[in-house]
Short mmCIF file of C-alpha atoms in Angstrom, two decimals:
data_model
loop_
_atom_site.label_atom_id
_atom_site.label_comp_id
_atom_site.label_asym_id
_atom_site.label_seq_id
_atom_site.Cartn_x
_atom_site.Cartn_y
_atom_site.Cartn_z
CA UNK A 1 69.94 175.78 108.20
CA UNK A 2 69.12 172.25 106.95
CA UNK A 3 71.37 170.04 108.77
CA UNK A 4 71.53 167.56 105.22
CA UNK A 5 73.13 170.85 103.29
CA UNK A 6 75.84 171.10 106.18
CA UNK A 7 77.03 167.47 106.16
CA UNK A 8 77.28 167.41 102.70
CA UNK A 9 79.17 170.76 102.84
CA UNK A 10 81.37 169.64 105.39
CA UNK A 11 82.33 166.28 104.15
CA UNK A 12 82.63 167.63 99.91
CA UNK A 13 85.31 170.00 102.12
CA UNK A 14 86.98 167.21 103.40
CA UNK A 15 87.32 165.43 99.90
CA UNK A 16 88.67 168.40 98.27
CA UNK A 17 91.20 169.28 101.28
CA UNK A 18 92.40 165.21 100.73
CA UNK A 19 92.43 165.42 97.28
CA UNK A 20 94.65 169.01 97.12
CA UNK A 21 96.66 166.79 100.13
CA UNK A 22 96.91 163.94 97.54
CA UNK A 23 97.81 166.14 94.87
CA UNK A 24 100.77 167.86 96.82
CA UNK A 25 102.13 164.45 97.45
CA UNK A 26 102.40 163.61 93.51
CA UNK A 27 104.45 166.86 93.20
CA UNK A 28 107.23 166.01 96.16
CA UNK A 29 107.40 162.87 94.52
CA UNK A 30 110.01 164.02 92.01
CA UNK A 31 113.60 164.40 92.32
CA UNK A 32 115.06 167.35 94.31
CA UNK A 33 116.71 168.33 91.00
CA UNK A 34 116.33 167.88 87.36
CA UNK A 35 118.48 168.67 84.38
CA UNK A 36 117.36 169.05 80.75
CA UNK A 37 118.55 170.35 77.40
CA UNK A 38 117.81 171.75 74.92
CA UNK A 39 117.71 169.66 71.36
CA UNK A 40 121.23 170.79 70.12
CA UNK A 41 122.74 169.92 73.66
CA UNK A 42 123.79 173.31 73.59
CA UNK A 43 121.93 174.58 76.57
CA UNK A 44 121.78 172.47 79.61
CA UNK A 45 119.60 173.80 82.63
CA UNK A 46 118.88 172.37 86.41
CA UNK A 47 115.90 173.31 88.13
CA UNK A 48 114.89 172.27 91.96
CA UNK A 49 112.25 170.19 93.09
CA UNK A 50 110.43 174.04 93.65
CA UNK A 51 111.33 175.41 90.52
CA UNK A 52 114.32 177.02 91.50
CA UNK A 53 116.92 177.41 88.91
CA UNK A 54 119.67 176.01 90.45
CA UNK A 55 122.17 176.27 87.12
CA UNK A 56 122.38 176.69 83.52
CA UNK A 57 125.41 176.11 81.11
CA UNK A 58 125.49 177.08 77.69
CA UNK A 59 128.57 175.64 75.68
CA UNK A 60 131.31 178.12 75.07
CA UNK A 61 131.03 177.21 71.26
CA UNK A 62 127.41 178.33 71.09
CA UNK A 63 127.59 179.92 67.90
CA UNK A 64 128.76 176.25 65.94
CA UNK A 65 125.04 175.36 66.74
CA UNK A 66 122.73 178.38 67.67
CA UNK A 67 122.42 181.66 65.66
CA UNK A 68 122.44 184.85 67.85
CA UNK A 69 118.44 185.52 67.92
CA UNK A 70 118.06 181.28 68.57
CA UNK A 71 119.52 181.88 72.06
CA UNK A 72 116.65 182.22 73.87
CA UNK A 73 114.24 179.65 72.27
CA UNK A 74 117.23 177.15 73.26
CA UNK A 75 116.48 178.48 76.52
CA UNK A 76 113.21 178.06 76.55
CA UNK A 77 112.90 174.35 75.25
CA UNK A 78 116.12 173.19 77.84
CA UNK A 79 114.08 174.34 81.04
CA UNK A 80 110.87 172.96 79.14
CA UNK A 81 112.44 169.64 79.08
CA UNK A 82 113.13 170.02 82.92
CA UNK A 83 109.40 170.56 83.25
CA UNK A 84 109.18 167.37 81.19
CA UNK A 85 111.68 165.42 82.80
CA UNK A 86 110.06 166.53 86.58
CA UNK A 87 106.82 165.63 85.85
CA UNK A 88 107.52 162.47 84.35
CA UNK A 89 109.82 161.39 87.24
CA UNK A 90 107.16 162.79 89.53
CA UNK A 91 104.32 160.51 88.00
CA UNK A 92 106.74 157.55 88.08
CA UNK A 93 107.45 158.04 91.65
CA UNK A 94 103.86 158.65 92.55
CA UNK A 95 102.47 155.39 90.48
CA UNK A 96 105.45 153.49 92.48
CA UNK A 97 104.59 154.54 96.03
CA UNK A 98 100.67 154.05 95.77
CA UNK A 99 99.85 157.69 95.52
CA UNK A 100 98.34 157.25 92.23
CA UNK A 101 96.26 154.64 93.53
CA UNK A 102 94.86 156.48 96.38
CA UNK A 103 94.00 159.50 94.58
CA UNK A 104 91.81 156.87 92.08
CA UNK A 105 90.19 154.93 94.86
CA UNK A 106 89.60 157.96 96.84
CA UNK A 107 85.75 158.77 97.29
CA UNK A 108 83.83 160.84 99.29
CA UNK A 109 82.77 157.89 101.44
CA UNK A 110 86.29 157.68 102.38
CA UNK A 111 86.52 161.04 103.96
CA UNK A 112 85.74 162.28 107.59
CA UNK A 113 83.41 165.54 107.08
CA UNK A 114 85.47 168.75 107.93
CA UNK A 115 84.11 170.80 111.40
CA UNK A 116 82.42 173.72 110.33
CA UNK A 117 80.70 176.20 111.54
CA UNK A 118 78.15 178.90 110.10
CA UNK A 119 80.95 181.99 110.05
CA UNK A 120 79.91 185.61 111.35
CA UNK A 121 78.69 187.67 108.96
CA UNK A 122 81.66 189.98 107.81
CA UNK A 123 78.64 192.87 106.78
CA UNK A 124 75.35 193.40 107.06
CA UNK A 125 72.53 192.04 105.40
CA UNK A 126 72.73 189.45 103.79
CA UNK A 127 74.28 189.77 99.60
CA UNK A 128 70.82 189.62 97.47
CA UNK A 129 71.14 186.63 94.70
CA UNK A 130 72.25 189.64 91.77
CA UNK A 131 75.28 189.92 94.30
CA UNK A 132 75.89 186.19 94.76
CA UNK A 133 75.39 186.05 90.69
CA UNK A 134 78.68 187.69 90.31
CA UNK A 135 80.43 186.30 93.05
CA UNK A 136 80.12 183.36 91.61
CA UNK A 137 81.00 184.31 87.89
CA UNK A 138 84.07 186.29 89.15
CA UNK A 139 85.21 182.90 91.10
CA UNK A 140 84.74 180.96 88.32
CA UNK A 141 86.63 183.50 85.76
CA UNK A 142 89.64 183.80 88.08
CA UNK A 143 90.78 180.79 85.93
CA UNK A 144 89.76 181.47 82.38
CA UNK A 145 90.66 185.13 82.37
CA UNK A 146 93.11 186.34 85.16
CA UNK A 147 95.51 183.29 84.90
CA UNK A 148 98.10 182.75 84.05
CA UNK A 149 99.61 185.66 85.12
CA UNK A 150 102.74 186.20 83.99
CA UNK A 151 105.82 187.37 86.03
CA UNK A 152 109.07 189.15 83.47
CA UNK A 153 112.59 189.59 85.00
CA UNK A 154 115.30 191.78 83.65
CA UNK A 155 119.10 191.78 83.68
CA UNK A 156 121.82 193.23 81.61
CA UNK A 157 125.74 193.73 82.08
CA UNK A 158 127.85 196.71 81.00
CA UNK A 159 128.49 195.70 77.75
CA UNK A 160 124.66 195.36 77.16
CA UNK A 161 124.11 191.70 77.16
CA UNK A 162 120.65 192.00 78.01
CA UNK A 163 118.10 189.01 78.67
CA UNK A 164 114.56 189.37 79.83
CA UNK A 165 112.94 185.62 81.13
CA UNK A 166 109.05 185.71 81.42
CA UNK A 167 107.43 182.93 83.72
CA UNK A 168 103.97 181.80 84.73
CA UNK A 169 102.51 179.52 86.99
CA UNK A 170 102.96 176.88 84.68
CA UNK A 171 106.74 177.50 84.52
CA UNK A 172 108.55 179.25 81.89
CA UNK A 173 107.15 181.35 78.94
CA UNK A 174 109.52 183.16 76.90
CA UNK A 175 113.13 184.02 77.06
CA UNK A 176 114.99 187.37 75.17
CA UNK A 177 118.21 187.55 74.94
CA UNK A 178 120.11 190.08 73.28
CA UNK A 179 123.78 189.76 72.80
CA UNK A 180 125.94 193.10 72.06
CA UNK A 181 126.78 193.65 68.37
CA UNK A 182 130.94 193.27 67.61
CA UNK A 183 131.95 191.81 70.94
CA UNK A 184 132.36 187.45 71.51
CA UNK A 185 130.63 186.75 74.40
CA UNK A 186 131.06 183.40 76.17
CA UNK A 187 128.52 181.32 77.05
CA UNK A 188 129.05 181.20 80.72
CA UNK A 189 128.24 185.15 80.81
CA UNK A 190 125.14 184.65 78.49
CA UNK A 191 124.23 182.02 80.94
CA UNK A 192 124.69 184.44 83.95
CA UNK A 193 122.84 187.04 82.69
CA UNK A 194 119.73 184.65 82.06
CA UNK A 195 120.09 183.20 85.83
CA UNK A 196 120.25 186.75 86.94
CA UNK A 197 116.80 187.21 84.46
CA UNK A 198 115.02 184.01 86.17
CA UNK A 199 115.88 184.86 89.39
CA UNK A 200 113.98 188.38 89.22
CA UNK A 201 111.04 186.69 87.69
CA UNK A 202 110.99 184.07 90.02
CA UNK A 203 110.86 186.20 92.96
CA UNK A 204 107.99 188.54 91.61
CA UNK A 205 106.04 185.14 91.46
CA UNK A 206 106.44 183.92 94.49
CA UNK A 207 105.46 187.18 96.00
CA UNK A 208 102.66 187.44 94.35
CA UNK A 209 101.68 183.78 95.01
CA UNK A 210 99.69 181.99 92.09
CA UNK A 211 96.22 183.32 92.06
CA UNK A 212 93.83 180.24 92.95
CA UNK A 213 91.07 181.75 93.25
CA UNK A 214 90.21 180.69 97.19
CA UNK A 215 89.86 184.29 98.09
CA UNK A 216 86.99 184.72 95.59
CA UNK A 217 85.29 181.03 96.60
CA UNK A 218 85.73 181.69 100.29
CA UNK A 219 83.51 184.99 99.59
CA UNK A 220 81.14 183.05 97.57
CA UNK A 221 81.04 180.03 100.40
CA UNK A 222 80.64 182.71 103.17
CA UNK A 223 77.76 184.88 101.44
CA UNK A 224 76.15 181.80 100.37
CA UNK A 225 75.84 180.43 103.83
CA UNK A 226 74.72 183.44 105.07
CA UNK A 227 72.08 183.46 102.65
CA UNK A 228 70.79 180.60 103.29
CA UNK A 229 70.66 180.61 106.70
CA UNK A 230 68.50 183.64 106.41
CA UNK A 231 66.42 182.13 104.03
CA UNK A 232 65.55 178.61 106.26
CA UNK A 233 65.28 181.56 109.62
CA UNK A 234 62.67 183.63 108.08
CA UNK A 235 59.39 183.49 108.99
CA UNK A 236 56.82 181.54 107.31
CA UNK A 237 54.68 183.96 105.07
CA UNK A 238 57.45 186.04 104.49
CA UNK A 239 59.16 186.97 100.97
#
């Protein structure tokens, strides 16, 4: 295989492995935890550094300020302005200790190529280009159609307070609750229930694992390679 293709390969590795490093660096630049309300001040939520939610309050004299079916939009735009808060801590933090910076001024002249080698063919022959063709589209669609996938969590107490919390990999996407018709329920078991609700969601996220796409490009990278090599090691005359 041309040796040109492989250093190029190697060291556009190495730039994206510093830049994902770079990136990774921006996010742990943020407080360990944030908290954020909603605009009446009557939902107040506190999320980790990981997106764990690590509380939520909701003022025992809810109903002064939110009608029964508002609940869960308050919800919603509280933890939203946690995302907000994060991120904008996160970016302050990263502009003040030079991350920023490097992740600008980084180039891939800067970067030492990555070691790598031509990998074993997993099967046998080598994909034909129709093959490669829709490797390639599928890799690039992971984005644009799959994601984001969204992850719902359920919980609900004995006198049917029910809430439902839906998140992606962007954070959080909807929040139901429904509140049992004739009975006063406090805020701090409203607020329960929807902990109980995140905490579901959360974890069938996590297993998961937010769908990058590397399994589909690692295909593509490997078949490609193969390809190639096959191509440059066939004999002259030979189609």
């Amino acid at each position: 295989m041309n040796e040109d293709f492989l250093d190029e390969l190697a060291r556009f590795h190495a730039y994206t492995q510093a830049i994902s490093g770079l990136m990774q660096e921006v996010t742990q630049a943020g407080p360990q935890r944030t908290t954020g309300r909603d605009s009446t001040g009557t939902v107040e939520a506190t999320i980790s550094s990981v997106g764990e939610l690590i509380d939520i309050a909701i003022a025992e004299n809810w109903s002064r300020h939110l009608e029964r079916d508002q609940i869960g939009q308050a919800v919603v735009s509280a933890i939203k302005d946690v995302e907000r808060r994060r991120f904008e801590a996160a970016m302050t933090a990263a502009v003040d200790n030079g991350t920023i910076d490097r992740l600008e001024a980084l180039s891939l002249d800067d970067v030492t190529p990555s070691h790598l080698e031509l990998p074993k063919p997993p099967r046998y022959p080598t994909v034909g280009t129709t093959q490669l063709l829709d490797e390639t589209l599928q890799a690039i669609n992971v984005g644009t159609v799959l994601e984001p996938k969204e992850f719902v969590g359920e919980a609900e107490t004995e006198d049917q307070l029910h809430a439902v919390i839906t998140l992606n990999s962007s954070g959080i996407a909807d929040c139901v609750v429904r509140l049992p018709w004739g009975i006063d329920v406090s805020g701090n078991a409203i607020a329960w229930t929807i902990k109980q609700a995140h905490g579901e969601a959360r974890q069938r996220l996590l297993a998961a694992g937010t769908r990058s796409g590397a399994t589909d490009f690692d295909m593509l990278n490997t078949d490609a390679i193969q390809s190639l090599a096959a191509i440059q090691n066939r004999p002259q005359g030979v189609n």
